[in-house]
PDB file of C-alpha atoms in Angstrom:
ATOM      1  CA  MET E 174      29.104   8.114  -5.624  1.00 83.00           C
ATOM      2  CA  ASN E 175      25.433   8.534  -4.777  1.00 94.00           C
ATOM      3  CA  ARG E 176      24.735   7.989  -1.076  1.00 96.00           C
ATOM      4  CA  VAL E 177      21.318   6.536  -0.261  1.00 97.00           C
ATOM      5  CA  VAL E 178      19.378   5.563   2.852  1.00 96.00           C
ATOM      6  CA  VAL E 179      16.594   2.979   2.468  1.00 96.00           C
ATOM      7  CA  VAL E 180      14.223   2.943   5.446  1.00 96.00           C
ATOM      8  CA  GLY E 181      12.328  -0.340   5.354  1.00 94.00           C
ATOM      9  CA  ALA E 182      15.079  -2.266   3.587  1.00 93.00           C
ATOM     10  CA  GLY E 183      13.721  -5.592   4.849  1.00 91.00           C
ATOM     11  CA  GLY E 184      10.362  -5.276   3.116  1.00 92.00           C
ATOM     12  CA  GLN E 185       9.417  -6.201  -0.429  1.00 95.00           C
ATOM     13  CA  ASP E 186      10.161  -2.808  -2.007  1.00 97.00           C
ATOM     14  CA  GLY E 187      13.138  -2.159   0.232  1.00 95.00           C
ATOM     15  CA  ARG E 188      14.843  -5.395  -0.756  1.00 94.00           C
ATOM     16  CA  ILE E 189      14.303  -4.748  -4.460  1.00 97.00           C
ATOM     17  CA  LEU E 190      15.502  -1.146  -4.155  1.00 97.00           C
ATOM     18  CA  TYR E 191      18.549  -2.095  -2.067  1.00 95.00           C
ATOM     19  CA  GLU E 192      19.650  -4.634  -4.686  1.00 95.00           C
ATOM     20  CA  ARG E 193      19.071  -2.154  -7.497  1.00 97.00           C
ATOM     21  CA  LEU E 194      21.089   0.585  -5.808  1.00 96.00           C
ATOM     22  CA  LEU E 195      23.980  -1.760  -5.080  1.00 95.00           C
ATOM     23  CA  ALA E 196      24.037  -2.831  -8.728  1.00 95.00           C
ATOM     24  CA  ALA E 197      24.160   0.840  -9.714  1.00 96.00           C
ATOM     25  CA  GLY E 198      27.259   1.375  -7.571  1.00 95.00           C
ATOM     26  CA  CYS E 199      25.610   3.478  -4.865  1.00 96.00           C
ATOM     27  CA  ALA E 200      26.700   3.587  -1.253  1.00 95.00           C
ATOM     28  CA  VAL E 201      23.619   2.267   0.534  1.00 95.00           C
ATOM     29  CA  LEU E 202      22.541   2.236   4.153  1.00 94.00           C
ATOM     30  CA  GLY E 203      19.535  -0.022   4.687  1.00 94.00           C
ATOM     31  CA  ILE E 204      17.440   0.301   7.837  1.00 94.00           C
ATOM     32  CA  ALA E 205      15.223  -2.688   8.600  1.00 87.00           C
ATOM     33  CA  ARG E 206      13.348  -3.284  11.867  1.00 77.00           C
ATOM     34  CA  ASP E 207      15.784  -1.701  14.288  1.00 63.00           C
ATOM     35  CA  SER E 208      18.929  -2.767  12.439  1.00 68.00           C
ATOM     36  CA  ILE E 209      21.178  -1.365   9.744  1.00 73.00           C
ATOM     37  CA  ARG E 210      23.164  -2.943   6.957  1.00 72.00           C
ATOM     38  CA  SER E 211      25.554  -0.752   5.069  1.00 74.00           C
ATOM     39  CA  THR E 212      27.898  -1.034   2.127  1.00 69.00           C
ATOM     40  CA  GLU E 213      30.458   0.763   4.275  1.00 66.00           C
ATOM     41  CA  ALA E 214      30.213  -1.401   7.421  1.00 56.00           C
ATOM     42  CA  SER E 215      30.081  -5.171   7.755  1.00 47.00           C
ATOM     43  CA  THR E 216      28.580  -5.216  11.262  1.00 47.00           C
ATOM     44  CA  PRO E 217      24.888  -4.241  11.608  1.00 50.00           C
ATOM     45  CA  VAL E 218      24.116  -1.650  14.272  1.00 57.00           C
ATOM     46  CA  SER E 219      20.862  -0.894  16.042  1.00 68.00           C
ATOM     47  CA  ILE E 220      18.628   2.096  15.221  1.00 87.00           C
ATOM     48  CA  ASP E 221      15.201   3.193  16.324  1.00 92.00           C
ATOM     49  CA  ILE E 222      13.565   5.439  13.715  1.00 95.00           C
ATOM     50  CA  THR E 223      11.126   6.692  16.347  1.00 94.00           C
ATOM     51  CA  ASP E 224      14.076   8.188  18.259  1.00 95.00           C
ATOM     52  CA  ARG E 225      14.666  11.676  16.885  1.00 96.00           C
ATOM     53  CA  ARG E 226      18.268  11.884  18.053  1.00 96.00           C
ATOM     54  CA  GLN E 227      19.243   8.596  16.418  1.00 95.00           C
ATOM     55  CA  VAL E 228      17.703   9.619  13.114  1.00 96.00           C
ATOM     56  CA  GLN E 229      19.389  13.015  13.144  1.00 96.00           C
ATOM     57  CA  ALA E 230      22.728  11.355  13.859  1.00 95.00           C
ATOM     58  CA  ILE E 231      22.270   9.007  10.900  1.00 94.00           C
ATOM     59  CA  VAL E 232      21.473  11.859   8.505  1.00 96.00           C
ATOM     60  CA  ALA E 233      24.256  14.076   9.864  1.00 96.00           C
ATOM     61  CA  ASP E 234      26.883  11.324   9.700  1.00 94.00           C
ATOM     62  CA  TRP E 235      25.814   9.603   6.487  1.00 94.00           C
ATOM     63  CA  ARG E 236      24.904  12.797   4.558  1.00 96.00           C
ATOM     64  CA  PRO E 237      22.697  10.975   2.061  1.00 97.00           C
ATOM     65  CA  ASP E 238      21.780  12.335  -1.334  1.00 98.00           C
ATOM     66  CA  GLU E 239      18.506  10.389  -1.228  1.00 98.00           C
ATOM     67  CA  ILE E 240      16.271   8.789   1.398  1.00 98.00           C
ATOM     68  CA  TYR E 241      13.561   6.287   0.507  1.00 98.00           C
ATOM     69  CA  TYR E 242      11.086   6.035   3.360  1.00 98.00           C
ATOM     70  CA  LEU E 243       9.424   2.679   2.672  1.00 97.00           C
ATOM     71  CA  ALA E 244       8.793   1.573   6.258  1.00 95.00           C
ATOM     72  CA  ALA E 245       5.283   0.223   6.848  1.00 94.00           C
ATOM     73  CA  TYR E 246       3.352  -1.394   9.649  1.00 92.00           C
ATOM     74  CA  HIS E 247       1.128  -4.006   7.973  1.00 81.00           C
ATOM     75  CA  HIS E 248      -1.668  -5.615   9.903  1.00 66.00           C
ATOM     76  CA  SER E 249      -4.596  -7.814   8.983  1.00 51.00           C
ATOM     77  CA  SER E 250      -8.142  -6.612   9.519  1.00 45.00           C
ATOM     78  CA  GLN E 251      -8.952 -10.164  10.608  1.00 40.00           C
ATOM     79  CA  ASP E 252      -6.148 -10.188  13.170  1.00 45.00           C
ATOM     80  CA  HIS E 253      -7.381  -7.009  14.826  1.00 43.00           C
ATOM     81  CA  MET E 254     -11.128  -7.307  14.423  1.00 44.00           C
ATOM     82  CA  GLY E 255     -12.481  -6.643  17.877  1.00 49.00           C
ATOM     83  CA  GLY E 256      -8.962  -6.030  19.180  1.00 59.00           C
ATOM     84  CA  ASP E 257      -7.207  -2.926  20.452  1.00 84.00           C
ATOM     85  CA  ALA E 258      -7.547  -0.297  17.736  1.00 90.00           C
ATOM     86  CA  VAL E 259      -5.578   2.198  19.810  1.00 93.00           C
ATOM     87  CA  GLU E 260      -2.561  -0.113  19.830  1.00 92.00           C
ATOM     88  CA  VAL E 261      -2.744  -0.526  16.057  1.00 93.00           C
ATOM     89  CA  PHE E 262      -3.054   3.249  15.610  1.00 95.00           C
ATOM     90  CA  GLU E 263      -0.045   3.849  17.844  1.00 95.00           C
ATOM     91  CA  LYS E 264       2.166   1.332  16.050  1.00 94.00           C
ATOM     92  CA  SER E 265       1.053   2.558  12.628  1.00 96.00           C
ATOM     93  CA  HIS E 266       1.578   6.195  13.582  1.00 97.00           C
ATOM     94  CA  ALA E 267       5.038   5.459  14.951  1.00 96.00           C
ATOM     95  CA  VAL E 268       6.149   3.963  11.638  1.00 96.00           C
ATOM     96  CA  HIS E 269       4.151   5.957   9.082  1.00 98.00           C
ATOM     97  CA  VAL E 270       4.357   9.384  10.705  1.00 98.00           C
ATOM     98  CA  ARG E 271       6.734   9.791  13.661  1.00 98.00           C
ATOM     99  CA  GLY E 272       9.716   8.126  12.022  1.00 97.00           C
ATOM    100  CA  LEU E 273       9.067  10.044   8.808  1.00 98.00           C
ATOM    101  CA  LEU E 274       8.903  13.366  10.688  1.00 98.00           C
ATOM    102  CA  HIS E 275      12.263  12.667  12.250  1.00 98.00           C
ATOM    103  CA  PHE E 276      13.861  12.175   8.837  1.00 98.00           C
ATOM    104  CA  LEU E 277      12.179  15.274   7.398  1.00 98.00           C
ATOM    105  CA  GLU E 278      13.345  17.357  10.345  1.00 98.00           C
ATOM    106  CA  ALA E 279      16.856  15.922  10.098  1.00 98.00           C
ATOM    107  CA  ILE E 280      16.986  16.825   6.409  1.00 98.00           C
ATOM    108  CA  LYS E 281      15.887  20.385   7.222  1.00 98.00           C
ATOM    109  CA  ASN E 282      18.471  20.765   9.974  1.00 97.00           C
ATOM    110  CA  CYS E 283      21.434  18.736   8.730  1.00 96.00           C
ATOM    111  CA  ARG E 284      21.253  18.060   5.016  1.00 96.00           C
ATOM    112  CA  PRO E 285      18.879  20.385   3.052  1.00 97.00           C
ATOM    113  CA  ALA E 286      20.048  18.952  -0.283  1.00 97.00           C
ATOM    114  CA  THR E 287      18.783  15.461   0.548  1.00 98.00           C
ATOM    115  CA  ARG E 288      15.785  14.218  -1.443  1.00 98.00           C
ATOM    116  CA  LEU E 289      13.150  12.037   0.238  1.00 98.00           C
ATOM    117  CA  PHE E 290      10.574   9.663  -1.247  1.00 98.00           C
ATOM    118  CA  TYR E 291       7.645   8.598   0.927  1.00 98.00           C
ATOM    119  CA  ALA E 292       5.784   5.397   0.080  1.00 98.00           C
ATOM    120  CA  ALA E 293       2.101   6.154   0.632  1.00 98.00           C
ATOM    121  CA  SER E 294      -0.761   3.878  -0.426  1.00 97.00           C
ATOM    122  CA  SER E 295      -3.872   3.772  -2.563  1.00 96.00           C
ATOM    123  CA  LEU E 296      -5.716   3.266   0.741  1.00 96.00           C
ATOM    124  CA  VAL E 297      -5.403   6.999   1.373  1.00 97.00           C
ATOM    125  CA  PHE E 298      -8.289   7.396  -1.087  1.00 96.00           C
ATOM    126  CA  GLY E 299     -10.624   5.148   0.930  1.00 93.00           C
ATOM    127  CA  ASN E 300     -14.151   4.563  -0.320  1.00 86.00           C
ATOM    128  CA  VAL E 301     -14.052   6.609  -3.487  1.00 88.00           C
ATOM    129  CA  LEU E 302     -16.879   7.862  -5.673  1.00 82.00           C
ATOM    130  CA  SER E 303     -14.716   8.107  -8.812  1.00 88.00           C
ATOM    131  CA  ALA E 304     -13.948   4.934 -10.772  1.00 91.00           C
ATOM    132  CA  ILE E 305     -10.361   6.086 -11.355  1.00 96.00           C
ATOM    133  CA  GLN E 306      -8.161   7.972  -8.907  1.00 97.00           C
ATOM    134  CA  ASP E 307      -5.432  10.497  -9.628  1.00 98.00           C
ATOM    135  CA  GLU E 308      -3.520  13.112  -7.666  1.00 98.00           C
ATOM    136  CA  GLN E 309      -6.591  15.368  -7.483  1.00 97.00           C
ATOM    137  CA  THR E 310      -8.785  12.696  -5.880  1.00 96.00           C
ATOM    138  CA  PRO E 311      -9.626  13.719  -2.282  1.00 95.00           C
ATOM    139  CA  LEU E 312      -7.828  11.790   0.437  1.00 96.00           C
ATOM    140  CA  ASN E 313     -10.598   9.987   2.322  1.00 94.00           C
ATOM    141  CA  PRO E 314      -9.067   7.026   4.213  1.00 95.00           C
ATOM    142  CA  ARG E 315     -11.287   4.496   5.967  1.00 92.00           C
ATOM    143  CA  CYS E 316      -8.754   2.183   7.657  1.00 93.00           C
ATOM    144  CA  ILE E 317      -5.938   2.682  10.144  1.00 95.00           C
ATOM    145  CA  TYR E 318      -3.261   2.006   7.552  1.00 95.00           C
ATOM    146  CA  GLY E 319      -4.775   4.555   5.172  1.00 96.00           C
ATOM    147  CA  ILE E 320      -5.343   7.174   7.875  1.00 97.00           C
ATOM    148  CA  THR E 321      -1.745   7.098   9.091  1.00 97.00           C
ATOM    149  CA  LYS E 322      -0.320   6.986   5.572  1.00 98.00           C
ATOM    150  CA  THR E 323      -2.437  10.044   4.767  1.00 98.00           C
ATOM    151  CA  SER E 324      -0.869  11.818   7.742  1.00 98.00           C
ATOM    152  CA  GLY E 325       2.539  10.987   6.284  1.00 98.00           C
ATOM    153  CA  VAL E 326       1.570  12.536   2.955  1.00 98.00           C
ATOM    154  CA  HIS E 327       0.532  15.747   4.708  1.00 98.00           C
ATOM    155  CA  CYS E 328       3.845  15.785   6.591  1.00 98.00           C
ATOM    156  CA  CYS E 329       5.720  15.621   3.293  1.00 98.00           C
ATOM    157  CA  ARG E 330       3.601  18.431   1.873  1.00 98.00           C
ATOM    158  CA  PHE E 331       4.183  20.574   4.960  1.00 98.00           C
ATOM    159  CA  TYR E 332       7.978  20.236   4.861  1.00 98.00           C
ATOM    160  CA  ARG E 333       7.958  20.703   1.092  1.00 98.00           C
ATOM    161  CA  GLU E 334       5.891  23.894   1.188  1.00 98.00           C
ATOM    162  CA  THR E 335       7.089  25.396   4.473  1.00 98.00           C
ATOM    163  CA  HIS E 336      10.745  24.428   4.602  1.00 98.00           C
ATOM    164  CA  GLY E 337      11.631  23.721   0.959  1.00 98.00           C
ATOM    165  CA  VAL E 338      12.513  20.065   1.619  1.00 98.00           C
ATOM    166  CA  PHE E 339      12.477  17.827  -1.468  1.00 98.00           C
ATOM    167  CA  ALA E 340       9.813  15.443  -0.162  1.00 98.00           C
ATOM    168  CA  ALA E 341       7.886  13.483  -2.795  1.00 98.00           C
ATOM    169  CA  ALA E 342       5.104  10.981  -2.120  1.00 98.00           C
ATOM    170  CA  GLY E 343       3.947   8.030  -4.182  1.00 98.00           C
ATOM    171  CA  PHE E 344       0.412   6.681  -3.906  1.00 98.00           C
ATOM    172  CA  LEU E 345       1.360   3.052  -4.456  1.00 98.00           C
ATOM    173  CA  TYR E 346      -1.325   0.644  -5.617  1.00 97.00           C
ATOM    174  CA  ASN E 347      -1.040  -3.124  -5.090  1.00 96.00           C
ATOM    175  CA  HIS E 348       2.232  -4.483  -6.398  1.00 96.00           C
ATOM    176  CA  GLU E 349       3.729  -7.949  -6.168  1.00 96.00           C
ATOM    177  CA  SER E 350       7.032  -9.802  -6.231  1.00 95.00           C
ATOM    178  CA  ILE E 351       8.592 -12.985  -4.901  1.00 93.00           C
ATOM    179  CA  TYR E 352       9.348 -11.043  -1.706  1.00 93.00           C
ATOM    180  CA  ARG E 353       5.677 -10.484  -0.852  1.00 90.00           C
ATOM    181  CA  GLN E 354       4.729 -11.644   2.660  1.00 86.00           C
ATOM    182  CA  GLU E 355       2.732 -14.856   3.043  1.00 86.00           C
ATOM    183  CA  LYS E 356      -0.326 -13.154   4.542  1.00 85.00           C
ATOM    184  CA  PHE E 357      -1.162 -11.293   1.314  1.00 90.00           C
ATOM    185  CA  VAL E 358      -3.775 -12.887  -0.941  1.00 92.00           C
ATOM    186  CA  SER E 359      -1.373 -13.054  -3.889  1.00 94.00           C
ATOM    187  CA  GLN E 360       1.063 -15.254  -1.963  1.00 94.00           C
ATOM    188  CA  LYS E 361      -1.748 -17.336  -0.493  1.00 94.00           C
ATOM    189  CA  ILE E 362      -2.835 -18.180  -4.044  1.00 96.00           C
ATOM    190  CA  ILE E 363       0.698 -18.787  -5.346  1.00 95.00           C
ATOM    191  CA  ARG E 364       1.626 -21.074  -2.457  1.00 95.00           C
ATOM    192  CA  ALA E 365      -1.667 -22.974  -2.540  1.00 95.00           C
ATOM    193  CA  ALA E 366      -1.367 -23.658  -6.271  1.00 95.00           C
ATOM    194  CA  ALA E 367       2.146 -25.043  -5.803  1.00 95.00           C
ATOM    195  CA  GLU E 368       1.205 -27.158  -2.795  1.00 95.00           C
ATOM    196  CA  ILE E 369      -1.914 -28.568  -4.451  1.00 95.00           C
ATOM    197  CA  ALA E 370       0.097 -29.469  -7.548  1.00 94.00           C
ATOM    198  CA  ALA E 371       2.606 -31.231  -5.269  1.00 93.00           C
ATOM    199  CA  GLY E 372      -0.135 -33.152  -3.472  1.00 93.00           C
ATOM    200  CA  GLN E 373       0.542 -31.409  -0.170  1.00 95.00           C
ATOM    201  CA  ARG E 374      -2.959 -29.998   0.202  1.00 93.00           C
ATOM    202  CA  ASP E 375      -6.261 -30.105  -1.633  1.00 94.00           C
ATOM    203  CA  GLN E 376      -8.071 -26.824  -1.044  1.00 94.00           C
ATOM    204  CA  LEU E 377      -7.733 -23.049  -0.967  1.00 94.00           C
ATOM    205  CA  VAL E 378     -10.410 -20.927   0.716  1.00 94.00           C
ATOM    206  CA  LEU E 379     -10.752 -17.280  -0.338  1.00 92.00           C
ATOM    207  CA  GLY E 380     -13.217 -14.598   0.653  1.00 87.00           C
ATOM    208  CA  ASP E 381     -14.209 -12.889  -2.607  1.00 88.00           C
ATOM    209  CA  LEU E 382     -13.129 -14.100  -6.028  1.00 92.00           C
ATOM    210  CA  SER E 383     -14.882 -11.184  -7.735  1.00 91.00           C
ATOM    211  CA  ALA E 384     -12.849  -8.506  -5.925  1.00 91.00           C
ATOM    212  CA  ARG E 385     -11.054  -6.342  -8.487  1.00 93.00           C
ATOM    213  CA  ILE E 386      -7.567  -4.995  -7.846  1.00 95.00           C
ATOM    214  CA  ASP E 387      -5.108  -2.749  -9.684  1.00 97.00           C
ATOM    215  CA  TRP E 388      -2.148  -5.153  -9.541  1.00 96.00           C
ATOM    216  CA  GLY E 389       1.367  -4.173 -10.590  1.00 97.00           C
ATOM    217  CA  PHE E 390       4.903  -5.577 -10.581  1.00 97.00           C
ATOM    218  CA  ALA E 391       7.003  -4.434  -7.611  1.00 98.00           C
ATOM    219  CA  PRO E 392      10.259  -3.841  -9.556  1.00 98.00           C
ATOM    220  CA  ASP E 393       8.307  -1.483 -11.812  1.00 98.00           C
ATOM    221  CA  PHE E 394       7.062   0.436  -8.782  1.00 98.00           C
ATOM    222  CA  VAL E 395      10.579   0.712  -7.392  1.00 98.00           C
ATOM    223  CA  ASP E 396      11.660   2.056 -10.775  1.00 98.00           C
ATOM    224  CA  ALA E 397       8.954   4.707 -10.437  1.00 98.00           C
ATOM    225  CA  MET E 398      10.355   5.760  -7.043  1.00 98.00           C
ATOM    226  CA  VAL E 399      13.825   6.253  -8.496  1.00 98.00           C
ATOM    227  CA  ARG E 400      12.434   8.275 -11.390  1.00 98.00           C
ATOM    228  CA  ILE E 401      10.391  10.483  -9.053  1.00 98.00           C
ATOM    229  CA  LEU E 402      13.460  11.434  -7.010  1.00 98.00           C
ATOM    230  CA  ALA E 403      15.329  12.301 -10.229  1.00 98.00           C
ATOM    231  CA  LEU E 404      12.792  14.993 -11.163  1.00 98.00           C
ATOM    232  CA  PRO E 405      13.664  18.689 -10.879  1.00 98.00           C
ATOM    233  CA  GLU E 406      10.900  19.373  -8.350  1.00 98.00           C
ATOM    234  CA  PRO E 407       9.143  17.249  -5.704  1.00 98.00           C
ATOM    235  CA  SER E 408       5.484  16.355  -6.032  1.00 98.00           C
ATOM    236  CA  ASP E 409       2.971  13.584  -5.356  1.00 98.00           C
ATOM    237  CA  PHE E 410       2.326  10.801  -7.874  1.00 98.00           C
ATOM    238  CA  VAL E 411      -0.090   7.929  -8.345  1.00 98.00           C
ATOM    239  CA  VAL E 412       1.853   4.751  -9.156  1.00 98.00           C
ATOM    240  CA  ALA E 413      -0.526   2.226 -10.707  1.00 98.00           C
ATOM    241  CA  THR E 414      -1.172   0.173 -13.825  1.00 98.00           C
ATOM    242  CA  GLY E 415      -4.627   1.597 -14.458  1.00 97.00           C
ATOM    243  CA  GLU E 416      -6.017  -1.900 -15.005  1.00 96.00           C
ATOM    244  CA  ALA E 417      -8.203  -3.901 -12.623  1.00 95.00           C
ATOM    245  CA  HIS E 418      -8.124  -7.692 -12.481  1.00 96.00           C
ATOM    246  CA  SER E 419     -10.208  -9.961 -10.303  1.00 95.00           C
ATOM    247  CA  VAL E 420      -8.915 -12.378  -7.714  1.00 95.00           C
ATOM    248  CA  ARG E 421     -10.521 -15.071  -9.881  1.00 96.00           C
ATOM    249  CA  GLU E 422      -8.287 -14.093 -12.829  1.00 97.00           C
ATOM    250  CA  PHE E 423      -5.226 -14.326 -10.577  1.00 97.00           C
ATOM    251  CA  VAL E 424      -6.332 -17.775  -9.375  1.00 97.00           C
ATOM    252  CA  GLU E 425      -7.020 -19.032 -12.912  1.00 97.00           C
ATOM    253  CA  ILE E 426      -3.554 -18.071 -14.145  1.00 97.00           C
ATOM    254  CA  ALA E 427      -1.669 -19.367 -11.093  1.00 96.00           C
ATOM    255  CA  PHE E 428      -3.427 -22.749 -11.147  1.00 96.00           C
ATOM    256  CA  ARG E 429      -3.202 -23.138 -14.919  1.00 96.00           C
ATOM    257  CA  LEU E 430       0.562 -22.627 -14.764  1.00 96.00           C
ATOM    258  CA  ARG E 431       0.676 -25.531 -12.293  1.00 95.00           C
ATOM    259  CA  GLY E 432      -1.472 -27.714 -14.538  1.00 94.00           C
ATOM    260  CA  GLN E 433      -4.419 -27.601 -12.141  1.00 94.00           C
ATOM    261  CA  ASP E 434      -8.148 -26.927 -12.528  1.00 95.00           C
ATOM    262  CA  TRP E 435      -8.742 -24.183  -9.984  1.00 95.00           C
ATOM    263  CA  LYS E 436     -12.490 -24.901  -9.809  1.00 94.00           C
ATOM    264  CA  ALA E 437     -11.750 -28.297  -8.268  1.00 95.00           C
ATOM    265  CA  HIS E 438      -9.745 -26.801  -5.419  1.00 96.00           C
ATOM    266  CA  VAL E 439     -10.778 -23.201  -4.686  1.00 95.00           C
ATOM    267  CA  VAL E 440     -13.675 -22.466  -2.357  1.00 94.00           C
ATOM    268  CA  GLU E 441     -15.238 -19.042  -1.812  1.00 90.00           C
ATOM    269  CA  ASP E 442     -16.286 -18.257   1.761  1.00 81.00           C
ATOM    270  CA  PRO E 443     -17.828 -14.776   2.254  1.00 76.00           C
ATOM    271  CA  ALA E 444     -17.553 -15.275   6.010  1.00 66.00           C
ATOM    272  CA  LEU E 445     -13.835 -14.510   5.691  1.00 65.00           C
ATOM    273  CA  LEU E 446     -14.577 -10.946   4.599  1.00 60.00           C
ATOM    274  CA  GLN E 447     -14.269  -8.403   7.383  1.00 60.00           C
ATOM    275  CA  ARG E 448     -15.014  -5.414   5.176  1.00 61.00           C
ATOM    276  CA  ARG E 449     -15.594  -4.640   1.530  1.00 63.00           C
ATOM    277  CA  ARG E 450     -13.769  -1.827  -0.196  1.00 71.00           C
ATOM    278  CA  SER E 451     -14.568   0.073  -3.341  1.00 77.00           C
ATOM    279  CA  PRO E 452     -12.265  -1.004  -6.179  1.00 88.00           C
ATOM    280  CA  LEU E 453      -9.218   1.259  -6.352  1.00 95.00           C
ATOM    281  CA  ILE E 454      -7.819   1.867  -9.841  1.00 97.00           C
ATOM    282  CA  GLY E 455      -5.086   4.444 -10.360  1.00 98.00           C
ATOM    283  CA  ASP E 456      -4.403   6.885 -13.173  1.00 98.00           C
ATOM    284  CA  ALA E 457      -0.620   7.300 -13.453  1.00 98.00           C
ATOM    285  CA  SER E 458      -0.795   9.819 -16.320  1.00 98.00           C
ATOM    286  CA  LYS E 459       1.088  12.465 -14.323  1.00 98.00           C
ATOM    287  CA  LEU E 460       3.914  10.029 -13.586  1.00 98.00           C
ATOM    288  CA  ARG E 461       4.072   8.839 -17.176  1.00 98.00           C
ATOM    289  CA  ALA E 462       4.209  12.395 -18.517  1.00 98.00           C
ATOM    290  CA  ALA E 463       6.861  13.521 -16.040  1.00 98.00           C
ATOM    291  CA  THR E 464       9.183  10.505 -16.164  1.00 98.00           C
ATOM    292  CA  GLY E 465       8.251   8.269 -19.111  1.00 98.00           C
ATOM    293  CA  TRP E 466       7.457   5.456 -16.670  1.00 98.00           C
ATOM    294  CA  LYS E 467       5.205   2.575 -17.672  1.00 96.00           C
ATOM    295  CA  PRO E 468       4.690  -1.024 -16.518  1.00 97.00           C
ATOM    296  CA  SER E 469       7.192  -3.421 -18.059  1.00 97.00           C
ATOM    297  CA  VAL E 470       5.076  -6.596 -17.769  1.00 96.00           C
ATOM    298  CA  THR E 471       1.464  -7.576 -18.315  1.00 96.00           C
ATOM    299  CA  PHE E 472      -0.781  -8.946 -15.579  1.00 97.00           C
ATOM    300  CA  PRO E 473      -0.377 -12.599 -16.710  1.00 96.00           C
ATOM    301  CA  GLU E 474       3.397 -12.110 -16.932  1.00 96.00           C
ATOM    302  CA  MET E 475       3.436 -10.682 -13.409  1.00 96.00           C
ATOM    303  CA  VAL E 476       1.531 -13.659 -12.011  1.00 96.00           C
ATOM    304  CA  LYS E 477       3.844 -16.071 -13.841  1.00 95.00           C
ATOM    305  CA  SER E 478       6.913 -14.365 -12.362  1.00 94.00           C
ATOM    306  CA  LEU E 479       5.545 -15.068  -8.883  1.00 94.00           C
ATOM    307  CA  THR E 480       5.009 -18.760  -9.537  1.00 91.00           C
ATOM    308  CA  GLY E 481       8.572 -19.411 -10.659  1.00 86.00           C
ATOM    309  CA  VAL E 482       7.251 -21.527 -13.538  1.00 83.00           C
ATOM    310  CA  THR E 483       9.500 -21.018 -16.560  1.00 79.00           C
ATOM    311  CA  ALA E 484       7.795 -23.137 -19.204  1.00 70.00           C
TER     312      ALA E 484
END
């Protein structure tokens, strides 16, 4: 039986992966915000991934075949504009780097055969000059999330090259599911369309309808993670659809599925924008060639899956 640890099991990708692994008959230990749920124990126990000793004990006792490090500290640029950047850096570093280092070191010391996947982000590329990004695109982050995720990528590369640890990283572009948090624009649109159709509200205000995003389906991205860890050798991979769609396209589909005219309800307010980013569009050719992976749904099908509309 394959033994797996999912760090970040309470997040969107972690929940999808946990359910998939259970269905596949794996023994799974899911770590989510200082707690653990396990297929081998009914009572959750506490764990702090920033505590090196606790992490080493988990790896030594559980002896996992695979570890998926999906933990992330998400924060809104609006929430922290003018706030304490040092605090955000510290919290992001603790989750994206320190906790990861503890697992990498534990693998090296306790379980060299363990394979680790690290969920990085397209934000590691920052303000790019190339229209399409691949694994050769320079890492040039411009936000705290991207900077700390970039540090995590370099940690994986260091342990891979210096200590022979199977540490693979995925540059994950935007991907959606019903588990997406409310603060993300996709869920803001989905919820507003439903509430407007139900007569519970009349308006949705967004910052930039023309913003273009490489949007994928979260279960497809989780499938990519599993495929990457099944490869003979570890490496880094862009996980993306390679297609960009505007926020306006997302809005049009979501409102149409609810029988609503989006133009009568959606207002654009540039004042909401704290910063503009260059469009990030990923080239997943390396992943496709190595694993046969490809998106299973189209963009309209992905949006429809989020709405819950079946007709």
